[in-house]
Coordinates of C-alpha atoms in Angstrom, one line a residue:
M1 CA -29.4 61.8 25.5
R2 CA -32.7 63.7 25.4
I3 CA -34.4 60.1 26.3
I4 CA -32.6 59.3 28.8
L5 CA -32.2 62.9 31.1
P6 CA -35.1 62.9 31.9
A7 CA -36.2 59.2 33.2
L8 CA -33.0 59.9 35.3
M9 CA -34.5 63.3 36.5
V10 CA -37.9 61.1 37.4
A11 CA -35.4 58.1 38.9
A12 CA -33.6 60.4 40.8
A13 CA -36.7 63.0 41.9
A14 CA -38.4 60.0 43.8
P15 CA -35.5 58.9 46.8
A16 CA -35.4 62.9 46.8
H17 CA -39.2 62.7 48.3
A18 CA -37.5 60.8 51.0
A19 CA -34.9 62.7 51.8
S20 CA -34.9 66.1 53.5
G21 CA -34.7 69.2 52.5
P22 CA -34.9 70.4 49.0
F23 CA -33.7 68.3 46.6
F24 CA -32.2 70.6 44.3
S25 CA -30.1 72.3 46.5
L26 CA -25.4 71.1 46.5
Q27 CA -26.3 70.1 50.4
N28 CA -28.4 66.9 49.2
T29 CA -25.8 63.9 48.6
N30 CA -28.5 62.6 45.9
F31 CA -28.6 65.7 43.6
T32 CA -25.3 65.7 43.9
V33 CA -24.2 62.5 42.8
L34 CA -26.9 63.3 40.2
I35 CA -24.6 65.4 38.8
A36 CA -21.6 64.5 38.7
F37 CA -23.0 61.1 37.1
L38 CA -24.7 63.4 34.2
I39 CA -20.9 65.1 34.2
F40 CA -19.7 61.6 33.6
V41 CA -21.8 60.6 31.2
G42 CA -21.3 64.1 28.9
I43 CA -17.6 63.5 28.7
L44 CA -17.8 59.8 27.8
I45 CA -20.5 61.1 25.3
Y46 CA -18.1 64.1 23.9
F47 CA -14.9 62.2 24.0
K48 CA -17.1 60.5 22.0
V49 CA -16.3 57.0 24.3
P50 CA -19.7 54.9 23.9
G51 CA -18.5 55.4 19.9
M52 CA -15.0 53.8 20.5
L53 CA -16.7 50.7 22.9
T54 CA -19.2 50.3 19.8
G55 CA -16.3 50.4 17.0
L56 CA -13.7 47.8 19.1
L57 CA -16.9 45.8 19.8
D58 CA -17.6 45.3 16.3
K59 CA -13.8 44.8 15.2
R60 CA -14.0 42.2 17.6
A61 CA -17.5 40.7 16.1
V62 CA -16.0 40.7 12.7
R63 CA -12.7 39.0 14.7
I64 CA -14.5 36.2 15.9
Q65 CA -16.9 36.4 12.4
E66 CA -13.3 35.9 10.7
E67 CA -11.6 33.6 13.1
L68 CA -15.6 31.3 12.9
E69 CA -15.6 31.5 8.7
T70 CA -10.9 30.4 9.1
A71 CA -12.5 27.3 11.3
R72 CA -15.6 26.1 9.5
K73 CA -13.1 25.9 6.4
L74 CA -10.1 24.1 8.3
R75 CA -13.4 22.1 9.0
D76 CA -13.9 21.4 5.7
E77 CA -11.0 20.7 4.8
A78 CA -10.4 18.0 7.4
K79 CA -13.5 16.5 6.1
A80 CA -12.4 16.3 2.6
L81 CA -8.9 15.3 4.0
L82 CA -10.2 12.0 6.2
A83 CA -13.0 11.1 3.5
S84 CA -9.1 11.3 0.9
Y85 CA -7.8 9.4 3.7
D86 CA -10.2 7.0 3.6
R87 CA -11.2 6.2 -0.3
K88 CA -7.3 6.1 -0.1
L89 CA -7.1 3.5 2.4
K90 CA -10.1 1.7 0.8
E91 CA -8.5 1.3 -2.5
A92 CA -5.0 0.7 -1.1
K93 CA -7.0 -2.6 1.4
E94 CA -8.3 -3.2 -2.9
Q95 CA -5.1 -3.4 -4.3
V96 CA -3.3 -5.4 -1.5
E97 CA -6.4 -7.8 -2.4
R98 CA -5.3 -7.6 -6.3
I99 CA -1.6 -8.4 -4.8
V100 CA -2.9 -11.5 -2.8
A101 CA -4.8 -12.6 -5.1
N102 CA -2.6 -12.6 -8.2
A103 CA 0.2 -14.2 -5.5
Q104 CA -2.1 -17.0 -5.6
S105 CA -2.5 -17.6 -8.8
D106 CA 0.7 -16.9 -9.3
A107 CA 2.1 -19.2 -7.1
A108 CA -0.6 -22.1 -8.5
N109 CA 0.7 -21.7 -11.7
A110 CA 4.3 -22.0 -10.7
A111 CA 3.1 -24.9 -8.3
A112 CA 1.4 -26.4 -11.5
A113 CA 4.5 -25.6 -13.8
A114 CA 6.9 -27.3 -11.2
K115 CA 4.5 -30.8 -11.1
A116 CA 4.4 -30.4 -15.2
D117 CA 8.7 -29.9 -14.9
L118 CA 9.1 -32.7 -12.6
A119 CA 7.2 -35.0 -14.6
S120 CA 8.7 -34.0 -17.8
S121 CA 12.2 -34.6 -16.2
I122 CA 10.4 -37.7 -14.5
A123 CA 9.5 -39.5 -17.9
R124 CA 13.2 -38.1 -19.6
K125 CA 15.0 -39.8 -16.5
I126 CA 12.7 -43.2 -17.0
Q127 CA 13.6 -42.8 -20.8
A128 CA 17.1 -42.9 -20.2
A129 CA 16.9 -45.3 -17.8
E130 CA 15.2 -47.7 -20.6
E131 CA 17.5 -46.4 -23.0
Q132 CA 20.9 -46.9 -20.8
I133 CA 19.2 -50.7 -19.9
A134 CA 18.3 -51.4 -23.6
A135 CA 22.5 -50.5 -24.6
A136 CA 23.5 -52.7 -21.9
E137 CA 21.6 -55.1 -22.7
T138 CA 22.7 -55.4 -26.9
S139 CA 25.9 -55.0 -25.8
A140 CA 25.3 -58.0 -23.3
V141 CA 24.2 -60.5 -26.2
R142 CA 27.3 -59.3 -28.6
E143 CA 29.3 -59.7 -25.7
V144 CA 27.6 -62.9 -25.3
R145 CA 27.7 -64.0 -28.8
E146 CA 31.6 -62.8 -29.2
R147 CA 32.0 -65.1 -26.5
A148 CA 30.7 -68.1 -28.4
I149 CA 32.0 -67.6 -31.6
A150 CA 35.4 -67.2 -29.4
V151 CA 34.9 -70.5 -27.3
A152 CA 33.5 -72.1 -31.1
I153 CA 36.1 -71.4 -33.0
A154 CA 38.9 -72.2 -30.0
A155 CA 36.6 -75.8 -29.8
A156 CA 37.1 -76.6 -33.6
G157 CA 40.3 -75.4 -33.8
D158 CA 40.8 -77.7 -31.6
V159 CA 39.1 -80.9 -33.2
L160 CA 40.4 -79.6 -36.7
G161 CA 43.2 -80.4 -34.9
K162 CA 42.7 -83.7 -33.4
Q163 CA 41.1 -84.4 -36.9
M164 CA 43.7 -82.7 -38.8
T165 CA 47.1 -84.6 -39.9
G166 CA 49.9 -83.2 -41.8
E167 CA 49.1 -84.9 -44.9
S168 CA 45.7 -83.3 -44.5
A169 CA 46.8 -80.0 -43.9
G170 CA 48.8 -79.6 -46.9
A171 CA 46.1 -81.1 -48.4
L172 CA 43.4 -78.3 -47.4
I173 CA 45.9 -75.3 -47.6
D174 CA 46.2 -76.8 -51.5
S175 CA 42.6 -76.4 -52.5
S176 CA 42.1 -73.3 -50.2
I177 CA 44.8 -72.0 -52.8
T178 CA 43.4 -73.2 -55.4
E179 CA 39.7 -71.7 -54.1
V180 CA 41.4 -68.0 -53.5
G181 CA 43.1 -68.7 -56.5
Q182 CA 39.5 -69.3 -58.8
R183 CA 37.6 -66.3 -56.8
L184 CA 40.9 -63.7 -57.3
N185 CA 40.5 -64.4 -61.4

C-alpha cells in the first residue's frame, strides 16, 4: 500500500499541471476521482477482498489441478485398458488360429480314418462276396454230384431191371442175405 499510494500520486500529479487551478482542491475533478479511487481501494483492502479473490483463485487452481490429475489418471487407465484389449484381441486371434489348425488336423485325421474304414469295409464285403461265391460253387458242385448219382442210380436200376429175370433176382437176394448174415456175425 505504501508503494502504490506515492506511485498513484506521481501519476495523478502529471495531469494536474494540465488542469486549471490548484490540484489539491475539491473543485478539481482529477483530485476528486483520485480520492474516491483511494477510498475504494482502502475499502477493498479493509474488507480483505484481495485475499478473498486470491483464495478463490487458489481454490479454483487447486480444483483445476485435481481435475487435470483425474484426467491424467483416466487417460492412463484408458491406455492400460486399450493395451489390455489389444493383448486380449491378439490372444483371441492366436486362439482362433489354433482352433482352426486343430479343426483342420481333426478333419484330416477323420478323413484318413474314414478312408481306412471304407477300405476295410470294402475288403470285408469283397471277402464276404468271395465266401458266398465259394459256398455257392460248393453247393452247385454238390448238387451236380447228387444229380449225377441220382441219374446213375436210376440208369443202373434201369439196366439191372432189364437184365434181371425172376430167377436171377431170387438168386441175387439169397446171396445178399447170406452176405449180410456173414458180416453181422
